[in-house]
Amino acid sequence: MAKHRVDGGRGRRPGVVKSTKRGGPGRGFWLALGLVVVLGIGLLGYLASRPKVTATTIDPNLPPMKAEGYLLGSPTAPVEVIEFADFECPGCGQFSTVTEPDVRTKLINTGKIRIRYIDYPLPMHRNTWDASLAAACANDQGKFWELHDLIFQNQDRWNGEATSRPRSVLADLAKSIGLDMSKYDDCMKSEKYRAKVQSHLQEAERRGVNQTPTFIIGDKKVPGAIPYDTFKKLVDDELAKAPAAADTAKGAATPAAAPATDSGKAKVGGR
């Protein structure tokens, strides 16, 4: 009798069905799509929550002024650092309260540098102009730096997120440092120093400053609330150039020293 062979198929085991490859996108596609969705939601949240920028109108009728800022330290210090800052800027507040005490103690008080503060009121900060005017009025009485320090230390009391009436808080700070409040109030009501603050704003724009704080240290423009070690390294680089600069200037006439502050009183102190 002939033998009948049951062929299970070449290369296949009986009862095994070959799977059919499914069409459509794979797992990697769906992971990538999910990532795009998450990033998109995050971007929409940021755009919805970020501060709205409002334009600052420059008053063409104000008299042009030289942007002198406010000087702290010896006028004869070999290096001058210019700081462009906004009183309402959180990064500026961080630098003022965290880093600047070391800058004053180790670099300003030792005669290595002087620092020139130039306020740069940014348009997204609605209360910053009042703070700049208050500091300028305090400078009238020789106490710019005292109020400068308190304004930054109490930023969360008077900024745009805390109040729509910052002047009352700023007046309390002014009173606490012993200002003649009658003179201070008159200065604020008349906005006596609006042209001065405007000149500082225009100087920042002229120098291409687009972030606060920004520091000009020698030929370097350094944005951000840099830590003390970075600040000192930049200063040390400039101090290393100072002897060569002094040799070049030998025999030249020495100009009269500028006053240490607008009020003519030097103040080289900590907080």
PDB file of C-alpha atoms in Angstrom:
ATOM      1  CA  MET A   1       0.000   0.000   0.000  1.00  0.00           C
ATOM      2  CA  ALA A   2       1.258   3.397  -0.850  1.00  0.00           C
ATOM      3  CA  LYS A   3       2.210   5.580   2.058  1.00  0.00           C
ATOM      4  CA  HIS A   4       0.372   8.863   2.283  1.00  0.00           C
ATOM      5  CA  ARG A   5       2.471  11.814   3.639  1.00  0.00           C
ATOM      6  CA  VAL A   6       0.919  14.726   5.402  1.00  0.00           C
ATOM      7  CA  ASP A   7       3.003  17.803   4.591  1.00  0.00           C
ATOM      8  CA  GLY A   8       2.939  20.386   7.364  1.00  0.00           C
ATOM      9  CA  GLY A   9       4.526  22.866   5.007  1.00  0.00           C
ATOM     10  CA  ARG A  10       8.159  23.581   4.466  1.00  0.00           C
ATOM     11  CA  GLY A  11       9.939  25.138   7.390  1.00  0.00           C
ATOM     12  CA  ARG A  12       6.776  25.303   9.473  1.00  0.00           C
ATOM     13  CA  ARG A  13       5.691  23.411  12.489  1.00  0.00           C
ATOM     14  CA  PRO A  14       2.162  22.007  12.424  1.00  0.00           C
ATOM     15  CA  GLY A  15      -0.365  24.312  14.016  1.00  0.00           C
ATOM     16  CA  VAL A  16       1.826  27.454  13.772  1.00  0.00           C
ATOM     17  CA  VAL A  17       0.245  30.370  11.994  1.00  0.00           C
ATOM     18  CA  LYS A  18       2.589  33.009  10.586  1.00  0.00           C
ATOM     19  CA  SER A  19       1.715  36.446  11.953  1.00  0.00           C
ATOM     20  CA  THR A  20       0.756  39.131   9.531  1.00  0.00           C
ATOM     21  CA  LYS A  21       2.593  42.480   9.845  1.00  0.00           C
ATOM     22  CA  ARG A  22       0.175  45.258  10.762  1.00  0.00           C
ATOM     23  CA  GLY A  23       0.234  48.532   8.888  1.00  0.00           C
ATOM     24  CA  GLY A  24       0.147  52.074  10.388  1.00  0.00           C
ATOM     25  CA  PRO A  25       2.509  54.112  12.601  1.00  0.00           C
ATOM     26  CA  GLY A  26       4.625  52.424  15.226  1.00  0.00           C
ATOM     27  CA  ARG A  27       5.242  53.093  18.892  1.00  0.00           C
ATOM     28  CA  GLY A  28       7.988  55.660  18.178  1.00  0.00           C
ATOM     29  CA  PHE A  29       5.585  57.792  16.168  1.00  0.00           C
ATOM     30  CA  TRP A  30       3.051  57.965  18.996  1.00  0.00           C
ATOM     31  CA  LEU A  31       5.766  58.817  21.562  1.00  0.00           C
ATOM     32  CA  ALA A  32       7.013  61.647  19.335  1.00  0.00           C
ATOM     33  CA  LEU A  33       3.472  62.915  18.822  1.00  0.00           C
ATOM     34  CA  GLY A  34       2.848  62.874  22.584  1.00  0.00           C
ATOM     35  CA  LEU A  35       6.039  64.872  23.176  1.00  0.00           C
ATOM     36  CA  VAL A  36       4.974  67.480  20.630  1.00  0.00           C
ATOM     37  CA  VAL A  37       1.577  67.811  22.333  1.00  0.00           C
ATOM     38  CA  VAL A  38       3.167  68.264  25.783  1.00  0.00           C
ATOM     39  CA  LEU A  39       5.606  70.888  24.493  1.00  0.00           C
ATOM     40  CA  GLY A  40       2.780  72.690  22.713  1.00  0.00           C
ATOM     41  CA  ILE A  41       0.699  72.850  25.889  1.00  0.00           C
ATOM     42  CA  GLY A  42       3.711  74.162  27.818  1.00  0.00           C
ATOM     43  CA  LEU A  43       4.344  76.870  25.216  1.00  0.00           C
ATOM     44  CA  LEU A  44       0.710  77.969  25.282  1.00  0.00           C
ATOM     45  CA  GLY A  45       0.845  78.160  29.083  1.00  0.00           C
ATOM     46  CA  TYR A  46       3.990  80.309  28.962  1.00  0.00           C
ATOM     47  CA  LEU A  47       2.531  82.680  26.381  1.00  0.00           C
ATOM     48  CA  ALA A  48      -0.625  83.057  28.461  1.00  0.00           C
ATOM     49  CA  SER A  49       1.192  83.725  31.735  1.00  0.00           C
ATOM     50  CA  ARG A  50       4.168  85.870  30.723  1.00  0.00           C
ATOM     51  CA  PRO A  51       4.010  89.593  31.506  1.00  0.00           C
ATOM     52  CA  LYS A  52       2.472  91.744  28.837  1.00  0.00           C
ATOM     53  CA  VAL A  53       4.898  94.269  27.381  1.00  0.00           C
ATOM     54  CA  THR A  54       3.665  97.831  27.346  1.00  0.00           C
ATOM     55  CA  ALA A  55       5.472 100.542  25.440  1.00  0.00           C
ATOM     56  CA  THR A  56       7.179 103.327  27.344  1.00  0.00           C
ATOM     57  CA  THR A  57       6.618 106.689  25.726  1.00  0.00           C
ATOM     58  CA  ILE A  58       9.626 108.971  25.649  1.00  0.00           C
ATOM     59  CA  ASP A  59       8.658 112.570  26.341  1.00  0.00           C
ATOM     60  CA  PRO A  60      10.406 114.715  23.685  1.00  0.00           C
ATOM     61  CA  ASN A  61       9.697 117.865  25.714  1.00  0.00           C
ATOM     62  CA  LEU A  62      11.943 116.849  28.593  1.00  0.00           C
ATOM     63  CA  PRO A  63      15.359 118.496  28.511  1.00  0.00           C
ATOM     64  CA  PRO A  64      18.200 116.258  27.316  1.00  0.00           C
ATOM     65  CA  MET A  65      20.509 115.227  30.126  1.00  0.00           C
ATOM     66  CA  LYS A  66      23.792 113.395  30.469  1.00  0.00           C
ATOM     67  CA  ALA A  67      23.288 109.901  31.868  1.00  0.00           C
ATOM     68  CA  GLU A  68      25.524 110.008  34.921  1.00  0.00           C
ATOM     69  CA  GLY A  69      23.893 107.386  37.105  1.00  0.00           C
ATOM     70  CA  TYR A  70      24.870 107.044  40.770  1.00  0.00           C
ATOM     71  CA  LEU A  71      28.429 106.353  41.843  1.00  0.00           C
ATOM     72  CA  LEU A  72      29.514 104.182  44.768  1.00  0.00           C
ATOM     73  CA  GLY A  73      33.177 103.941  45.674  1.00  0.00           C
ATOM     74  CA  SER A  74      36.314 106.016  45.287  1.00  0.00           C
ATOM     75  CA  PRO A  75      36.414 108.159  42.137  1.00  0.00           C
ATOM     76  CA  THR A  76      40.081 107.191  41.797  1.00  0.00           C
ATOM     77  CA  ALA A  77      39.490 103.421  41.856  1.00  0.00           C
ATOM     78  CA  PRO A  78      41.300 101.871  38.862  1.00  0.00           C
ATOM     79  CA  VAL A  79      38.241 100.092  37.447  1.00  0.00           C
ATOM     80  CA  GLU A  80      34.709 101.406  36.982  1.00  0.00           C
ATOM     81  CA  VAL A  81      31.858  98.940  36.610  1.00  0.00           C
ATOM     82  CA  ILE A  82      28.589 100.190  35.121  1.00  0.00           C
ATOM     83  CA  GLU A  83      25.450  98.361  36.175  1.00  0.00           C
ATOM     84  CA  PHE A  84      22.241  98.767  34.168  1.00  0.00           C
ATOM     85  CA  ALA A  85      19.394  97.559  36.343  1.00  0.00           C
ATOM     86  CA  ASP A  86      15.648  97.781  36.821  1.00  0.00           C
ATOM     87  CA  PHE A  87      14.388  98.208  40.388  1.00  0.00           C
ATOM     88  CA  GLU A  88      11.480  95.837  39.701  1.00  0.00           C
ATOM     89  CA  CYS A  89      13.569  93.157  37.972  1.00  0.00           C
ATOM     90  CA  PRO A  90      13.828  89.947  40.067  1.00  0.00           C
ATOM     91  CA  GLY A  91      17.324  89.195  38.755  1.00  0.00           C
ATOM     92  CA  CYS A  92      18.482  92.672  39.760  1.00  0.00           C
ATOM     93  CA  GLY A  93      17.015  92.123  43.201  1.00  0.00           C
ATOM     94  CA  GLN A  94      18.885  88.833  43.458  1.00  0.00           C
ATOM     95  CA  PHE A  95      22.193  90.476  42.547  1.00  0.00           C
ATOM     96  CA  SER A  96      21.621  93.361  44.947  1.00  0.00           C
ATOM     97  CA  THR A  97      20.755  91.195  47.937  1.00  0.00           C
ATOM     98  CA  VAL A  98      22.935  88.122  47.332  1.00  0.00           C
ATOM     99  CA  THR A  99      26.047  89.160  45.384  1.00  0.00           C
ATOM    100  CA  GLU A 100      26.470  92.887  45.887  1.00  0.00           C
ATOM    101  CA  PRO A 101      27.296  92.707  49.630  1.00  0.00           C
ATOM    102  CA  ASP A 102      30.473  90.779  48.715  1.00  0.00           C
ATOM    103  CA  VAL A 103      31.191  93.177  45.851  1.00  0.00           C
ATOM    104  CA  ARG A 104      31.034  96.099  48.250  1.00  0.00           C
ATOM    105  CA  THR A 105      33.083  94.506  51.020  1.00  0.00           C
ATOM    106  CA  LYS A 106      35.811  92.919  48.892  1.00  0.00           C
ATOM    107  CA  LEU A 107      36.054  95.134  45.830  1.00  0.00           C
ATOM    108  CA  ILE A 108      34.530  98.570  46.468  1.00  0.00           C
ATOM    109  CA  ASN A 109      35.574  99.135  50.071  1.00  0.00           C
ATOM    110  CA  THR A 110      39.102  97.995  49.241  1.00  0.00           C
ATOM    111  CA  GLY A 111      39.423 100.635  46.525  1.00  0.00           C
ATOM    112  CA  LYS A 112      39.685  98.179  43.615  1.00  0.00           C
ATOM    113  CA  ILE A 113      36.552  99.288  41.791  1.00  0.00           C
ATOM    114  CA  ARG A 114      33.806 101.858  41.789  1.00  0.00           C
ATOM    115  CA  ILE A 115      30.332 100.985  40.562  1.00  0.00           C
ATOM    116  CA  ARG A 116      28.020 103.282  38.629  1.00  0.00           C
ATOM    117  CA  TYR A 117      24.362 102.320  38.879  1.00  0.00           C
ATOM    118  CA  ILE A 118      22.190 103.393  35.936  1.00  0.00           C
ATOM    119  CA  ASP A 119      18.523 102.561  36.265  1.00  0.00           C
ATOM    120  CA  TYR A 120      16.877 101.076  33.192  1.00  0.00           C
ATOM    121  CA  PRO A 121      13.093 100.930  33.746  1.00  0.00           C
ATOM    122  CA  LEU A 122      11.761  98.165  31.523  1.00  0.00           C
ATOM    123  CA  PRO A 123       8.320  98.554  29.928  1.00  0.00           C
ATOM    124  CA  MET A 124       6.831  95.347  31.366  1.00  0.00           C
ATOM    125  CA  HIS A 125       7.317  96.575  34.956  1.00  0.00           C
ATOM    126  CA  ARG A 126       4.543  99.005  35.756  1.00  0.00           C
ATOM    127  CA  ASN A 127       5.890 100.280  39.108  1.00  0.00           C
ATOM    128  CA  THR A 128       9.561 100.596  38.247  1.00  0.00           C
ATOM    129  CA  TRP A 129       9.410 104.278  37.257  1.00  0.00           C
ATOM    130  CA  ASP A 130       8.075 105.195  40.696  1.00  0.00           C
ATOM    131  CA  ALA A 131      10.977 103.325  42.291  1.00  0.00           C
ATOM    132  CA  SER A 132      13.504 105.116  40.072  1.00  0.00           C
ATOM    133  CA  LEU A 133      11.972 108.494  40.910  1.00  0.00           C
ATOM    134  CA  ALA A 134      11.993 107.668  44.629  1.00  0.00           C
ATOM    135  CA  ALA A 135      15.684 106.724  44.510  1.00  0.00           C
ATOM    136  CA  ALA A 136      16.497 109.937  42.638  1.00  0.00           C
ATOM    137  CA  CYS A 137      14.630 111.966  45.262  1.00  0.00           C
ATOM    138  CA  ALA A 138      16.573 110.177  48.005  1.00  0.00           C
ATOM    139  CA  ASN A 139      19.771 111.080  46.169  1.00  0.00           C
ATOM    140  CA  ASP A 140      18.732 114.716  46.537  1.00  0.00           C
ATOM    141  CA  GLN A 141      19.297 114.229  50.271  1.00  0.00           C
ATOM    142  CA  GLY A 142      22.478 112.181  49.920  1.00  0.00           C
ATOM    143  CA  LYS A 143      20.817 108.810  50.583  1.00  0.00           C
ATOM    144  CA  PHE A 144      20.463 107.163  47.200  1.00  0.00           C
ATOM    145  CA  TRP A 145      22.255 103.964  48.181  1.00  0.00           C
ATOM    146  CA  GLU A 146      20.331 103.530  51.426  1.00  0.00           C
ATOM    147  CA  LEU A 147      17.025 103.663  49.553  1.00  0.00           C
ATOM    148  CA  HIS A 148      18.449 101.619  46.656  1.00  0.00           C
ATOM    149  CA  ASP A 149      19.127  98.805  49.124  1.00  0.00           C
ATOM    150  CA  LEU A 150      15.701  98.960  50.766  1.00  0.00           C
ATOM    151  CA  ILE A 151      13.890  99.109  47.430  1.00  0.00           C
ATOM    152  CA  PHE A 152      15.487  95.838  46.366  1.00  0.00           C
ATOM    153  CA  GLN A 153      15.128  94.203  49.776  1.00  0.00           C
ATOM    154  CA  ASN A 154      11.391  95.004  49.787  1.00  0.00           C
ATOM    155  CA  GLN A 155      10.704  94.398  46.109  1.00  0.00           C
ATOM    156  CA  ASP A 156       7.815  92.047  46.913  1.00  0.00           C
ATOM    157  CA  ARG A 157       5.989  94.821  48.803  1.00  0.00           C
ATOM    158  CA  TRP A 158       5.839  97.484  46.087  1.00  0.00           C
ATOM    159  CA  ASN A 159       6.232  95.723  42.725  1.00  0.00           C
ATOM    160  CA  GLY A 160       3.451  95.386  40.155  1.00  0.00           C
ATOM    161  CA  GLU A 161       2.323  92.019  41.466  1.00  0.00           C
ATOM    162  CA  ALA A 162       1.954  93.341  45.017  1.00  0.00           C
ATOM    163  CA  THR A 163       0.217  96.694  44.536  1.00  0.00           C
ATOM    164  CA  SER A 164      -1.078  99.238  42.073  1.00  0.00           C
ATOM    165  CA  ARG A 165      -0.102 102.040  44.494  1.00  0.00           C
ATOM    166  CA  PRO A 166       3.647 101.650  45.046  1.00  0.00           C
ATOM    167  CA  ARG A 167       4.298 105.203  46.202  1.00  0.00           C
ATOM    168  CA  SER A 168       2.885 104.677  49.668  1.00  0.00           C
ATOM    169  CA  VAL A 169       5.236 101.724  50.249  1.00  0.00           C
ATOM    170  CA  LEU A 170       8.189 103.626  48.784  1.00  0.00           C
ATOM    171  CA  ALA A 171       7.376 106.578  51.060  1.00  0.00           C
ATOM    172  CA  ASP A 172       7.484 104.267  54.095  1.00  0.00           C
ATOM    173  CA  LEU A 173      10.932 103.076  53.002  1.00  0.00           C
ATOM    174  CA  ALA A 174      12.069 106.661  52.469  1.00  0.00           C
ATOM    175  CA  LYS A 175      10.860 107.620  55.929  1.00  0.00           C
ATOM    176  CA  SER A 176      12.694 104.688  57.514  1.00  0.00           C
ATOM    177  CA  ILE A 177      16.083 106.014  56.342  1.00  0.00           C
ATOM    178  CA  GLY A 178      15.431 109.443  57.837  1.00  0.00           C
ATOM    179  CA  LEU A 179      14.625 111.502  54.749  1.00  0.00           C
ATOM    180  CA  ASP A 180      12.986 114.895  55.103  1.00  0.00           C
ATOM    181  CA  MET A 181       9.559 113.699  53.991  1.00  0.00           C
ATOM    182  CA  SER A 182       8.289 117.147  53.075  1.00  0.00           C
ATOM    183  CA  LYS A 183      11.107 117.522  50.536  1.00  0.00           C
ATOM    184  CA  TYR A 184      10.728 113.927  49.407  1.00  0.00           C
ATOM    185  CA  ASP A 185       6.968 114.269  48.848  1.00  0.00           C
ATOM    186  CA  ASP A 186       7.417 117.489  46.869  1.00  0.00           C
ATOM    187  CA  CYS A 187      10.068 115.798  44.745  1.00  0.00           C
ATOM    188  CA  MET A 188       7.821 112.836  43.982  1.00  0.00           C
ATOM    189  CA  LYS A 189       4.728 114.918  43.245  1.00  0.00           C
ATOM    190  CA  SER A 190       6.604 117.116  40.783  1.00  0.00           C
ATOM    191  CA  GLU A 191       8.397 114.115  39.252  1.00  0.00           C
ATOM    192  CA  LYS A 192      11.450 116.342  39.333  1.00  0.00           C
ATOM    193  CA  TYR A 193      13.801 113.672  38.065  1.00  0.00           C
ATOM    194  CA  ARG A 194      11.763 112.132  35.246  1.00  0.00           C
ATOM    195  CA  ALA A 195      14.146 113.630  32.668  1.00  0.00           C
ATOM    196  CA  LYS A 196      17.083 112.133  34.536  1.00  0.00           C
ATOM    197  CA  VAL A 197      15.572 108.644  34.601  1.00  0.00           C
ATOM    198  CA  GLN A 198      14.672 108.992  30.930  1.00  0.00           C
ATOM    199  CA  SER A 199      18.290 109.862  30.103  1.00  0.00           C
ATOM    200  CA  HIS A 200      19.379 106.656  31.850  1.00  0.00           C
ATOM    201  CA  LEU A 201      16.874 104.613  29.862  1.00  0.00           C
ATOM    202  CA  GLN A 202      18.116 106.136  26.607  1.00  0.00           C
ATOM    203  CA  GLU A 203      21.738 105.440  27.555  1.00  0.00           C
ATOM    204  CA  ALA A 204      20.898 101.768  28.105  1.00  0.00           C
ATOM    205  CA  GLU A 205      19.238 101.622  24.704  1.00  0.00           C
ATOM    206  CA  ARG A 206      22.181 103.416  23.096  1.00  0.00           C
ATOM    207  CA  ARG A 207      24.528 100.756  24.453  1.00  0.00           C
ATOM    208  CA  GLY A 208      22.310  97.933  23.226  1.00  0.00           C
ATOM    209  CA  VAL A 209      21.388  96.667  26.674  1.00  0.00           C
ATOM    210  CA  ASN A 210      18.533  94.171  26.333  1.00  0.00           C
ATOM    211  CA  GLN A 211      18.581  92.456  29.719  1.00  0.00           C
ATOM    212  CA  THR A 212      18.754  93.537  33.341  1.00  0.00           C
ATOM    213  CA  PRO A 213      20.997  93.459  35.118  1.00  0.00           C
ATOM    214  CA  THR A 214      23.784  94.046  32.595  1.00  0.00           C
ATOM    215  CA  PHE A 215      27.314  94.996  33.611  1.00  0.00           C
ATOM    216  CA  ILE A 216      29.900  96.890  31.616  1.00  0.00           C
ATOM    217  CA  ILE A 217      33.300  95.786  32.908  1.00  0.00           C
ATOM    218  CA  GLY A 218      36.108  97.158  30.790  1.00  0.00           C
ATOM    219  CA  ASP A 219      35.358  96.210  27.189  1.00  0.00           C
ATOM    220  CA  LYS A 220      32.937  93.446  28.163  1.00  0.00           C
ATOM    221  CA  LYS A 221      29.155  93.675  28.351  1.00  0.00           C
ATOM    222  CA  VAL A 222      27.951  90.944  30.683  1.00  0.00           C
ATOM    223  CA  PRO A 223      24.201  90.230  31.032  1.00  0.00           C
ATOM    224  CA  GLY A 224      22.567  88.497  33.968  1.00  0.00           C
ATOM    225  CA  ALA A 225      22.807  88.305  37.753  1.00  0.00           C
ATOM    226  CA  ILE A 226      26.291  86.822  37.668  1.00  0.00           C
ATOM    227  CA  PRO A 227      27.714  85.231  40.841  1.00  0.00           C
ATOM    228  CA  TYR A 228      30.496  86.877  42.810  1.00  0.00           C
ATOM    229  CA  ASP A 229      33.270  84.585  41.533  1.00  0.00           C
ATOM    230  CA  THR A 230      32.429  85.427  37.917  1.00  0.00           C
ATOM    231  CA  PHE A 231      32.179  89.132  38.739  1.00  0.00           C
ATOM    232  CA  LYS A 232      35.567  89.082  40.500  1.00  0.00           C
ATOM    233  CA  LYS A 233      37.245  87.224  37.617  1.00  0.00           C
ATOM    234  CA  LEU A 234      36.097  89.907  35.172  1.00  0.00           C
ATOM    235  CA  VAL A 235      37.290  92.640  37.525  1.00  0.00           C
ATOM    236  CA  ASP A 236      40.651  90.919  38.025  1.00  0.00           C
ATOM    237  CA  ASP A 237      41.113  90.781  34.252  1.00  0.00           C
ATOM    238  CA  GLU A 238      40.616  94.558  34.113  1.00  0.00           C
ATOM    239  CA  LEU A 239      42.850  95.197  37.120  1.00  0.00           C
ATOM    240  CA  ALA A 240      45.627  93.294  35.345  1.00  0.00           C
ATOM    241  CA  LYS A 241      45.408  95.824  32.508  1.00  0.00           C
ATOM    242  CA  ALA A 242      45.420  98.829  34.832  1.00  0.00           C
ATOM    243  CA  PRO A 243      49.240  99.160  35.271  1.00  0.00           C
ATOM    244  CA  ALA A 244      49.755  99.187  31.494  1.00  0.00           C
ATOM    245  CA  ALA A 245      47.063 101.826  31.127  1.00  0.00           C
ATOM    246  CA  ALA A 246      48.704 103.908  33.850  1.00  0.00           C
ATOM    247  CA  ASP A 247      52.108 103.745  32.086  1.00  0.00           C
ATOM    248  CA  THR A 248      50.517 104.947  28.864  1.00  0.00           C
ATOM    249  CA  ALA A 249      48.903 107.872  30.651  1.00  0.00           C
ATOM    250  CA  LYS A 250      52.111 109.104  32.319  1.00  0.00           C
ATOM    251  CA  GLY A 251      52.816 112.726  31.635  1.00  0.00           C
ATOM    252  CA  ALA A 252      49.210 113.471  30.759  1.00  0.00           C
ATOM    253  CA  ALA A 253      47.273 116.019  32.769  1.00  0.00           C
ATOM    254  CA  THR A 254      45.216 114.477  35.559  1.00  0.00           C
ATOM    255  CA  PRO A 255      41.559 115.605  35.408  1.00  0.00           C
ATOM    256  CA  ALA A 256      39.755 116.690  38.543  1.00  0.00           C
ATOM    257  CA  ALA A 257      38.069 113.815  40.321  1.00  0.00           C
ATOM    258  CA  ALA A 258      34.319 113.545  39.871  1.00  0.00           C
ATOM    259  CA  PRO A 259      32.137 113.559  42.973  1.00  0.00           C
ATOM    260  CA  ALA A 260      31.402 110.125  44.377  1.00  0.00           C
ATOM    261  CA  THR A 261      27.638 110.692  44.229  1.00  0.00           C
ATOM    262  CA  ASP A 262      25.344 113.228  42.665  1.00  0.00           C
ATOM    263  CA  SER A 263      25.014 114.834  46.063  1.00  0.00           C
ATOM    264  CA  GLY A 264      28.772 115.218  46.298  1.00  0.00           C
ATOM    265  CA  LYS A 265      29.108 112.900  49.296  1.00  0.00           C
ATOM    266  CA  ALA A 266      31.133 109.736  48.972  1.00  0.00           C
ATOM    267  CA  LYS A 267      29.615 106.650  50.555  1.00  0.00           C
ATOM    268  CA  VAL A 268      31.527 103.435  50.475  1.00  0.00           C
ATOM    269  CA  GLY A 269      29.645 101.210  52.814  1.00  0.00           C
ATOM    270  CA  GLY A 270      27.749  98.010  53.101  1.00  0.00           C
ATOM    271  CA  ARG A 271      24.098  97.596  53.744  1.00  0.00           C
TER     272      ARG A 271
END
